[in-house]
């Protein structure tokens, strides 16, 4: 918190809008002694446990890494670690309380994903006069009612356009709409329904992709059933396998699958020996199964009626629907920080045994992320104030509108300064002269190119 306060003061950070999310940091090893919290230097450590892995590695133990960033440049302002199996909905109240202490205010806008939308979390923020924006989970009653309403009568809702995005030729790329009449949740918060043109397309594409994957699995299973050496001879086993395939994806209402039972009759010698005209045969009957399925086109058309919608809730009565939407759409800035943590910084694997040391190392990663983000913020602000639209930081000298710290480090990596001591005691300095691009970047960062090369008289 002291580091954050200094960053806020020195770089004049705006903390009126804060975004929160969490990720997991996985660890290879047993770590059996740290599956429960332990006391280290008067503090309780987090427990390293298996849980819902956001890295898709549920077989590994992990810690929860909770991060809050400012809207102003996406600068990290607070982080903490928690138990590896901790649910995200249990982290928001202590996080918000610490942010209140950090900012010295309660009216900052707190934005998070659907795990914030529990009655307990929202009531705590509302009682403390905090402001929030989040999205309602699909399992809440309000989204179910809206989807059913649109399914039954898609023309019953009157929509108004919030804003559109067009390309250079004026072609429509994106459009956001909201109902003309705003609703309230059962808890008394504003419920703002948003219809996204791009989401409508992606929802349909995701549905068809899921159907395609399911039918592919059914085809492979059908080939197993038709194999001469198949072991699937019991109807209940076939039915269980079909149900397991359908349960992987929510496509059961669009696919009707029929298990077809057939009888396979073979003749077998009643007695051993060489066959002759007098050989007696017995009839042996085995069950064989086949599959057939059909896609319900009518059900697909009905499902398309509710594509592209999502529900945002807030307790701020002064923000317009467009303001709420634009604020929530800034939430992905925190995903960029998680990406930098796991790619540029390579937070995993961690070669430490003691969990308190691991938590300390994660703090070092947080400080590195703060520095990295502040560098990005400062150079982008300098470009805006200087009227520079882009700099050639991409390969082949392609234009880069939003420089990252990683790109800056790569561009400046060839600069070097060597100081040699001769046998006579003289000092010889060897410099790498900055290129025009490097000089431009150094100036944008508020430094002098002469500091990186031979000083001119």
Coordinates of C-alpha atoms in Angstrom, one line a residue:
X1 CA 0.0 0.0 0.0
X2 CA 2.9 2.4 0.7
X3 CA 4.3 1.7 -2.8
X4 CA 0.9 2.3 -4.3
X5 CA 0.4 5.6 -2.4
X6 CA 3.8 6.8 -3.7
X7 CA 3.0 5.8 -7.3
X8 CA -0.4 7.6 -7.0
X9 CA 1.3 10.8 -5.7
X10 CA 4.3 10.8 -8.0
X11 CA 2.5 9.8 -11.2
X12 CA -0.9 11.5 -10.4
X13 CA -2.9 8.3 -10.8
X14 CA -6.6 8.5 -10.9
X15 CA -8.2 5.9 -8.6
X16 CA -11.8 6.8 -9.3
X17 CA -12.4 3.6 -11.2
X18 CA -10.8 0.3 -10.2
X19 CA -11.0 -3.1 -11.8
X20 CA -10.6 -6.4 -9.9
X21 CA -10.1 -10.0 -11.0
X22 CA -8.1 -13.0 -10.0
X23 CA -6.1 -15.7 -11.6
X24 CA -4.3 -18.8 -10.3
X25 CA -0.6 -19.6 -10.1
X26 CA 0.1 -23.3 -10.3
X27 CA 3.0 -25.2 -8.6
X28 CA 4.6 -28.5 -9.4
X29 CA 5.2 -30.6 -6.3
X30 CA 3.3 -32.1 -3.3
X31 CA 3.6 -29.2 -0.9
X32 CA 1.8 -31.4 1.6
X33 CA 2.9 -29.4 4.7
X34 CA 1.3 -26.2 3.2
X35 CA -2.2 -27.6 2.4
X36 CA -3.3 -25.8 5.5
X37 CA -2.4 -22.3 6.5
X38 CA 0.7 -21.9 8.7
X39 CA 2.1 -19.1 10.8
X40 CA 5.2 -17.5 9.4
X41 CA 6.7 -14.4 11.1
X42 CA 3.4 -13.6 12.9
X43 CA 1.3 -13.9 9.7
X44 CA -0.9 -16.6 8.3
X45 CA 0.1 -17.9 4.9
X46 CA -2.3 -19.0 2.2
X47 CA -3.0 -22.7 1.7
X48 CA -1.7 -24.4 -1.4
X49 CA -4.5 -26.6 -2.6
X50 CA -6.1 -27.9 -5.8
X51 CA -9.1 -26.0 -7.0
X52 CA -10.7 -24.5 -10.1
X53 CA -7.6 -24.0 -12.3
X54 CA -7.8 -21.1 -14.6
X55 CA -4.7 -22.5 -16.3
X56 CA -6.7 -25.8 -17.0
X57 CA -4.4 -27.8 -14.7
X58 CA -6.7 -29.1 -12.0
X59 CA -4.1 -31.8 -11.1
X60 CA -1.7 -29.2 -9.7
X61 CA -1.8 -27.3 -6.4
X62 CA -2.2 -23.5 -6.8
X63 CA -2.6 -20.2 -5.1
X64 CA -5.2 -17.6 -5.9
X65 CA -3.6 -14.3 -7.2
X66 CA -6.0 -11.4 -6.7
X67 CA -5.2 -8.2 -8.5
X68 CA -6.8 -4.7 -8.7
X69 CA -5.8 -2.1 -11.4
X70 CA -6.7 1.5 -12.0
X71 CA -8.6 2.5 -15.2
X72 CA -6.0 5.2 -15.6
X73 CA -3.3 3.2 -17.5
X74 CA -4.3 -0.1 -16.0
X75 CA -1.7 0.4 -13.2
X76 CA -1.8 -2.3 -10.5
X77 CA -2.7 -0.8 -7.2
X78 CA -3.2 -3.8 -4.9
X79 CA -2.7 -7.5 -4.9
X80 CA -3.0 -10.4 -2.5
X81 CA -2.8 -14.1 -2.4
X82 CA -5.4 -16.5 -1.1
X83 CA -6.0 -20.2 -0.7
X84 CA -5.9 -22.2 -3.9
X85 CA -9.4 -23.5 -3.6
X86 CA -10.9 -20.2 -2.5
X87 CA -14.0 -19.1 -4.5
X88 CA -13.8 -15.7 -6.1
X89 CA -17.0 -14.5 -4.6
X90 CA -15.4 -14.7 -1.1
X91 CA -12.6 -12.4 -2.0
X92 CA -14.4 -9.1 -2.9
X93 CA -15.4 -7.8 0.5
X94 CA -11.9 -7.9 2.1
X95 CA -10.4 -6.6 -1.2
X96 CA -12.9 -3.7 -1.3
X97 CA -12.3 -2.8 2.4
X98 CA -8.5 -2.6 1.7
X99 CA -9.1 -0.5 -1.4
X100 CA -11.2 1.9 0.7
X101 CA -8.3 2.2 3.2
X102 CA -5.9 2.7 0.3
X103 CA -7.9 5.4 -1.5
X104 CA -9.3 7.0 1.6
X105 CA -12.8 7.1 0.0
X106 CA -15.7 4.9 -0.7
X107 CA -17.2 6.4 -3.9
X108 CA -14.7 4.9 -6.3
X109 CA -16.3 2.7 -9.0
X110 CA -15.5 -1.0 -8.4
X111 CA -15.8 -3.2 -11.4
X112 CA -15.5 -7.0 -11.4
X113 CA -16.9 -10.1 -13.1
X114 CA -20.1 -12.1 -12.1
X115 CA -18.5 -13.4 -8.9
X116 CA -19.1 -10.0 -7.4
X117 CA -22.8 -10.3 -8.0
X118 CA -23.7 -12.2 -4.8
X119 CA -26.3 -10.6 -2.5
X120 CA -23.8 -10.4 0.3
X121 CA -21.1 -8.7 -1.7
X122 CA -23.4 -6.1 -3.3
X123 CA -25.1 -5.3 0.0
X124 CA -21.8 -4.7 1.7
X125 CA -20.6 -2.3 -0.9
X126 CA -24.0 -0.6 -1.1
X127 CA -24.2 -0.1 2.7
X128 CA -20.7 1.4 2.7
X129 CA -21.8 3.9 -0.1
X130 CA -19.6 2.2 -2.6
X131 CA -20.3 2.1 -6.3
X132 CA -20.1 -1.1 -8.4
X133 CA -20.7 -2.5 -11.9
X134 CA -20.8 -6.2 -12.6
X135 CA -22.6 -8.7 -14.7
X136 CA -25.3 -11.0 -13.5
X137 CA -24.6 -14.8 -13.7
X138 CA -26.8 -16.8 -16.2
X139 CA -28.3 -18.8 -13.4
X140 CA -30.0 -15.8 -11.8
X141 CA -33.8 -15.5 -12.2
X142 CA -33.6 -12.2 -14.1
X143 CA -31.5 -13.6 -17.1
X144 CA -33.7 -16.7 -17.3
X145 CA -36.8 -14.5 -17.5
X146 CA -35.4 -12.2 -20.1
X147 CA -34.3 -15.1 -22.3
X148 CA -37.6 -16.8 -22.0
X149 CA -39.3 -13.5 -22.9
X150 CA -37.3 -13.0 -26.0
X151 CA -37.7 -16.7 -26.9
X152 CA -41.5 -16.5 -26.7
X153 CA -41.9 -13.0 -28.3
X154 CA -38.7 -11.4 -29.7
X155 CA -40.6 -8.2 -30.7
X156 CA -41.8 -7.5 -27.2
X157 CA -38.7 -5.5 -26.2
X158 CA -38.1 -2.1 -27.7
X159 CA -34.4 -1.4 -28.2
X160 CA -32.5 1.9 -28.5
X161 CA -29.0 2.2 -29.8
X162 CA -26.3 3.3 -27.3
X163 CA -23.4 3.6 -29.8
X164 CA -22.0 2.2 -33.0
X165 CA -18.5 1.5 -34.3
X166 CA -17.7 1.9 -38.0
X167 CA -14.6 1.3 -40.0
X168 CA -12.8 3.8 -42.2
X169 CA -15.2 3.2 -45.0
X170 CA -18.3 3.7 -42.9
X171 CA -19.2 0.1 -42.7
X172 CA -20.9 -1.0 -39.4
X173 CA -18.6 -3.2 -37.3
X174 CA -20.3 -3.1 -33.9
X175 CA -23.5 -1.9 -32.3
X176 CA -24.7 -1.8 -28.8
X177 CA -28.4 -1.5 -27.9
X178 CA -30.4 -1.4 -24.6
X179 CA -34.1 -1.6 -23.9
X180 CA -35.9 1.7 -23.7
X181 CA -37.3 0.8 -20.3
X182 CA -34.8 0.0 -17.6
X183 CA -35.4 -2.7 -15.1
X184 CA -34.5 -3.3 -11.4
X185 CA -33.1 -6.5 -9.9
X186 CA -34.9 -8.1 -7.0
X187 CA -32.3 -6.6 -4.7
X188 CA -33.2 -3.1 -5.9
X189 CA -30.2 -2.4 -8.2
X190 CA -30.3 -1.0 -11.7
X191 CA -30.5 -3.8 -14.3
X192 CA -29.2 -2.7 -17.8
X193 CA -29.7 -5.2 -20.6
X194 CA -27.2 -4.9 -23.4
X195 CA -27.5 -6.4 -26.9
X196 CA -24.1 -6.7 -28.7
X197 CA -24.1 -7.2 -32.5
X198 CA -20.7 -9.0 -32.3
X199 CA -21.8 -11.2 -29.4
X200 CA -24.9 -12.2 -31.3
X201 CA -22.6 -13.5 -34.1
X202 CA -20.2 -15.2 -31.7
X203 CA -23.0 -16.8 -29.7
X204 CA -24.4 -18.5 -32.8
X205 CA -20.9 -19.5 -33.9
X206 CA -20.2 -21.0 -30.5
X207 CA -23.4 -22.9 -30.6
X208 CA -22.7 -24.4 -34.0
X209 CA -19.2 -25.2 -33.0
X210 CA -20.4 -27.1 -30.0
X211 CA -22.9 -29.0 -32.1
X212 CA -20.2 -29.8 -34.6
X213 CA -17.9 -31.2 -31.9
X214 CA -20.7 -33.2 -30.4
X215 CA -21.7 -34.8 -33.7
X216 CA -18.0 -35.6 -34.4
X217 CA -17.9 -37.5 -31.0
X218 CA -21.1 -39.3 -31.9
X219 CA -19.7 -40.3 -35.3
X220 CA -16.5 -41.7 -33.6
X221 CA -18.7 -43.6 -31.1
X222 CA -20.9 -44.9 -33.9
X223 CA -17.8 -46.3 -35.6
X224 CA -16.9 -48.1 -32.4
X225 CA -20.4 -49.6 -32.2
X226 CA -20.2 -50.8 -35.9
X227 CA -16.8 -52.4 -35.4
X228 CA -16.8 -56.2 -35.6
X229 CA -14.9 -56.4 -32.3
X230 CA -17.1 -54.0 -30.4
X231 CA -17.7 -54.7 -26.7
X232 CA -20.7 -52.4 -26.4
X233 CA -23.4 -55.1 -26.4
X234 CA -25.6 -53.7 -23.6
X235 CA -28.1 -51.0 -24.3
X236 CA -27.7 -49.3 -21.0
X237 CA -23.9 -48.9 -21.6
X238 CA -24.6 -47.4 -25.1
X239 CA -27.2 -45.0 -23.6
X240 CA -24.8 -43.9 -20.8
X241 CA -22.0 -43.2 -23.4
X242 CA -24.4 -41.1 -25.5
X243 CA -25.6 -39.1 -22.4
X244 CA -22.0 -38.5 -21.4
X245 CA -21.2 -37.1 -24.9
X246 CA -24.3 -34.8 -24.8
X247 CA -23.5 -33.6 -21.2
X248 CA -20.1 -32.2 -22.3
X249 CA -21.8 -29.2 -24.1
X250 CA -25.2 -27.5 -23.8
X251 CA -26.5 -28.9 -27.1
X252 CA -29.0 -31.5 -25.8
X253 CA -32.0 -29.4 -26.8
X254 CA -30.8 -29.1 -30.4
X255 CA -29.8 -32.7 -31.0
X256 CA -32.1 -35.7 -30.9
X257 CA -30.1 -39.0 -30.7
X258 CA -31.7 -42.4 -31.2
X259 CA -30.1 -45.7 -30.2
X260 CA -31.0 -48.4 -32.7
X261 CA -30.9 -52.0 -31.6
X262 CA -30.2 -54.7 -34.1
X263 CA -29.9 -58.5 -33.8
X264 CA -26.8 -60.2 -35.4
X265 CA -27.5 -63.9 -36.1
X266 CA -24.6 -66.3 -36.6
X267 CA -24.5 -70.1 -37.1
X268 CA -22.2 -72.1 -34.9
X269 CA -21.4 -75.9 -35.0
X270 CA -23.2 -77.8 -32.4
X271 CA -20.3 -80.2 -32.0
X272 CA -16.5 -79.9 -32.6
X273 CA -14.9 -81.4 -35.6
X274 CA -14.7 -81.1 -39.4
X275 CA -17.8 -79.9 -41.1
X276 CA -19.8 -82.3 -43.2
X277 CA -23.3 -82.7 -44.6
X278 CA -24.4 -84.1 -41.2
X279 CA -23.0 -81.3 -39.2
X280 CA -25.6 -79.7 -36.9
X281 CA -25.6 -76.0 -36.3
X282 CA -27.1 -73.8 -33.6
X283 CA -28.3 -70.3 -34.1
X284 CA -26.5 -67.7 -32.0
X285 CA -28.0 -64.2 -31.6
X286 CA -26.0 -61.1 -30.5
X287 CA -27.2 -57.6 -30.0
X288 CA -25.6 -54.8 -32.0
X289 CA -26.3 -51.1 -31.7
X290 CA -26.2 -48.2 -34.0
X291 CA -26.8 -44.4 -33.7
X292 CA -28.8 -41.8 -35.6
X293 CA -29.2 -38.2 -34.8
X294 CA -31.0 -35.2 -36.1
X295 CA -30.4 -31.4 -35.6
X296 CA -33.6 -29.5 -34.7
X297 CA -33.5 -26.5 -37.0
X298 CA -36.6 -25.0 -35.3
X299 CA -35.0 -25.1 -31.9
X300 CA -31.9 -23.4 -33.3
X301 CA -34.0 -20.6 -34.7
X302 CA -35.7 -20.1 -31.4
X303 CA -32.3 -20.1 -29.5
X304 CA -31.0 -17.3 -31.8
X305 CA -33.6 -14.9 -30.6
X306 CA -31.8 -14.4 -27.3
X307 CA -28.3 -14.3 -28.8
X308 CA -26.1 -11.3 -28.0
X309 CA -27.6 -10.1 -24.8
X310 CA -26.0 -9.8 -21.4
X311 CA -27.2 -8.1 -18.1
X312 CA -25.1 -5.4 -16.3
X313 CA -26.1 -4.2 -12.8
X314 CA -25.0 -1.1 -10.9
X315 CA -26.1 0.9 -7.9
X316 CA -25.0 4.2 -9.5
X317 CA -28.0 6.1 -10.5
X318 CA -26.1 9.0 -12.1
X319 CA -24.3 6.9 -14.8
X320 CA -26.1 6.6 -18.1
X321 CA -26.5 3.1 -19.7
X322 CA -23.7 3.9 -22.2
X323 CA -21.4 5.0 -19.3
X324 CA -22.0 1.7 -17.5
X325 CA -21.3 -0.3 -20.6
X326 CA -18.1 1.6 -21.5
X327 CA -16.9 1.2 -17.9
X328 CA -17.5 -2.5 -17.9
X329 CA -15.8 -2.9 -21.3
X330 CA -12.7 -1.6 -19.8
X331 CA -12.5 -4.7 -17.6
X332 CA -10.2 -6.6 -20.0
X333 CA -7.3 -4.2 -19.1
X334 CA -6.7 -6.5 -16.1
X335 CA -6.5 -9.5 -18.4
X336 CA -3.6 -7.8 -20.1
X337 CA -1.8 -7.6 -16.8
X338 CA -2.4 -11.3 -16.1
X339 CA -1.0 -12.0 -19.5
X340 CA 2.1 -10.0 -18.9
X341 CA 2.5 -11.7 -15.5
X342 CA 2.5 -15.1 -17.0
X343 CA 4.3 -14.4 -20.3
X344 CA 6.7 -11.5 -20.0
X345 CA 7.5 -12.2 -16.3
X346 CA 7.1 -16.0 -16.5
X347 CA 5.7 -16.3 -13.0
X348 CA 5.6 -20.1 -13.2
X349 CA 7.3 -22.5 -12.5
X350 CA 8.4 -21.3 -9.0
X351 CA 11.4 -23.1 -7.5
X352 CA 10.7 -22.5 -3.9
X353 CA 9.5 -24.8 -1.1
X354 CA 8.4 -22.4 1.6
X355 CA 5.0 -20.9 1.0
X356 CA 5.8 -17.6 2.7
X357 CA 8.7 -17.2 0.4
X358 CA 6.5 -17.9 -2.6
X359 CA 4.1 -15.2 -1.4
X360 CA 7.0 -12.8 -1.1
X361 CA 8.2 -13.7 -4.6
X362 CA 4.7 -13.0 -5.9
X363 CA 4.9 -9.6 -4.3
X364 CA 8.2 -8.9 -6.2
X365 CA 6.3 -9.9 -9.4
X366 CA 3.6 -7.4 -8.5
X367 CA 6.2 -4.6 -8.0
X368 CA 7.7 -5.5 -11.4
X369 CA 4.3 -5.3 -13.0
X370 CA 3.7 -1.9 -11.4
X371 CA 7.0 -0.6 -12.9
X372 CA 6.2 -2.2 -16.3
X373 CA 2.8 -0.6 -16.4
X374 CA 4.0 2.8 -15.3
X375 CA 6.6 2.8 -18.1
X376 CA 3.8 2.0 -20.7
X377 CA 1.5 4.7 -19.2
X378 CA 4.2 7.4 -19.3
X379 CA 5.4 6.7 -22.9
X380 CA 1.8 6.6 -24.2
X381 CA 0.9 9.8 -22.5
X382 CA 4.1 11.4 -23.9
X383 CA 3.1 10.2 -27.4
X384 CA -0.4 11.8 -27.0
X385 CA 1.0 15.1 -25.8
X386 CA 3.6 15.2 -28.6
X387 CA 1.0 14.3 -31.2
X388 CA 2.8 11.1 -32.2
X389 CA 0.4 8.5 -33.5
X390 CA 2.8 5.5 -33.6
X391 CA 6.4 4.4 -33.4
X392 CA 8.0 1.6 -35.5
X393 CA 8.4 -1.0 -32.8
X394 CA 6.9 -4.1 -34.5
X395 CA 9.1 -6.4 -36.8
X396 CA 9.9 -5.0 -40.2
X397 CA 9.5 -1.5 -38.7
X398 CA 5.8 -1.7 -38.6
X399 CA 3.9 1.0 -36.7
X400 CA 3.0 0.4 -33.1
X401 CA 0.2 2.6 -31.7
X402 CA 0.3 1.3 -28.1
X403 CA 3.9 0.6 -27.1
X404 CA 4.5 -2.0 -24.3
X405 CA 7.4 -2.2 -21.9
X406 CA 8.5 -5.4 -23.6
X407 CA 8.7 -3.7 -27.0
X408 CA 10.6 -0.8 -25.5
X409 CA 13.2 -3.1 -23.8
X410 CA 13.7 -5.0 -27.0
X411 CA 14.2 -1.7 -29.0
X412 CA 16.7 -0.4 -26.5
X413 CA 18.5 -3.7 -25.8
X414 CA 21.4 -2.9 -28.1
X415 CA 22.5 0.1 -26.1
X416 CA 25.6 -0.5 -24.0
X417 CA 28.3 1.4 -22.1
X418 CA 31.6 -0.2 -21.3
X419 CA 34.2 1.4 -19.0
X420 CA 37.8 -0.1 -19.3
X421 CA 40.7 0.5 -17.0
X422 CA 44.1 0.6 -18.8
X423 CA 47.4 -0.5 -17.3
X424 CA 48.4 3.1 -16.9
X425 CA 45.3 3.8 -14.8
X426 CA 43.4 5.6 -17.5
X427 CA 39.7 5.0 -18.0
X428 CA 38.4 4.3 -21.5
X429 CA 34.7 4.6 -22.1
X430 CA 33.0 2.8 -25.0
X431 CA 29.5 3.8 -26.0
X432 CA 26.8 2.5 -28.3
X433 CA 25.5 5.5 -30.2
X434 CA 21.6 5.5 -30.0
X435 CA 19.8 5.1 -33.3
X436 CA 17.2 7.7 -34.3
X437 CA 14.4 5.4 -33.0
X438 CA 16.2 4.8 -29.7
X439 CA 16.8 8.6 -29.3
X440 CA 13.0 9.2 -29.9
X441 CA 12.0 6.6 -27.3
X442 CA 14.5 7.9 -24.8
X443 CA 13.1 11.5 -25.2
X444 CA 9.5 10.2 -24.9
X445 CA 10.5 8.6 -21.5
X446 CA 11.7 12.0 -20.3
X447 CA 15.4 11.2 -20.5
X448 CA 18.3 12.6 -22.6
X449 CA 19.8 10.6 -25.4
X450 CA 23.2 11.9 -24.4
X451 CA 23.0 9.8 -21.2
X452 CA 23.1 6.7 -23.4
X453 CA 25.9 7.7 -25.7
X454 CA 29.0 9.9 -26.1
X455 CA 28.3 13.4 -24.8
X456 CA 28.8 16.0 -27.4
X457 CA 30.6 19.3 -26.7

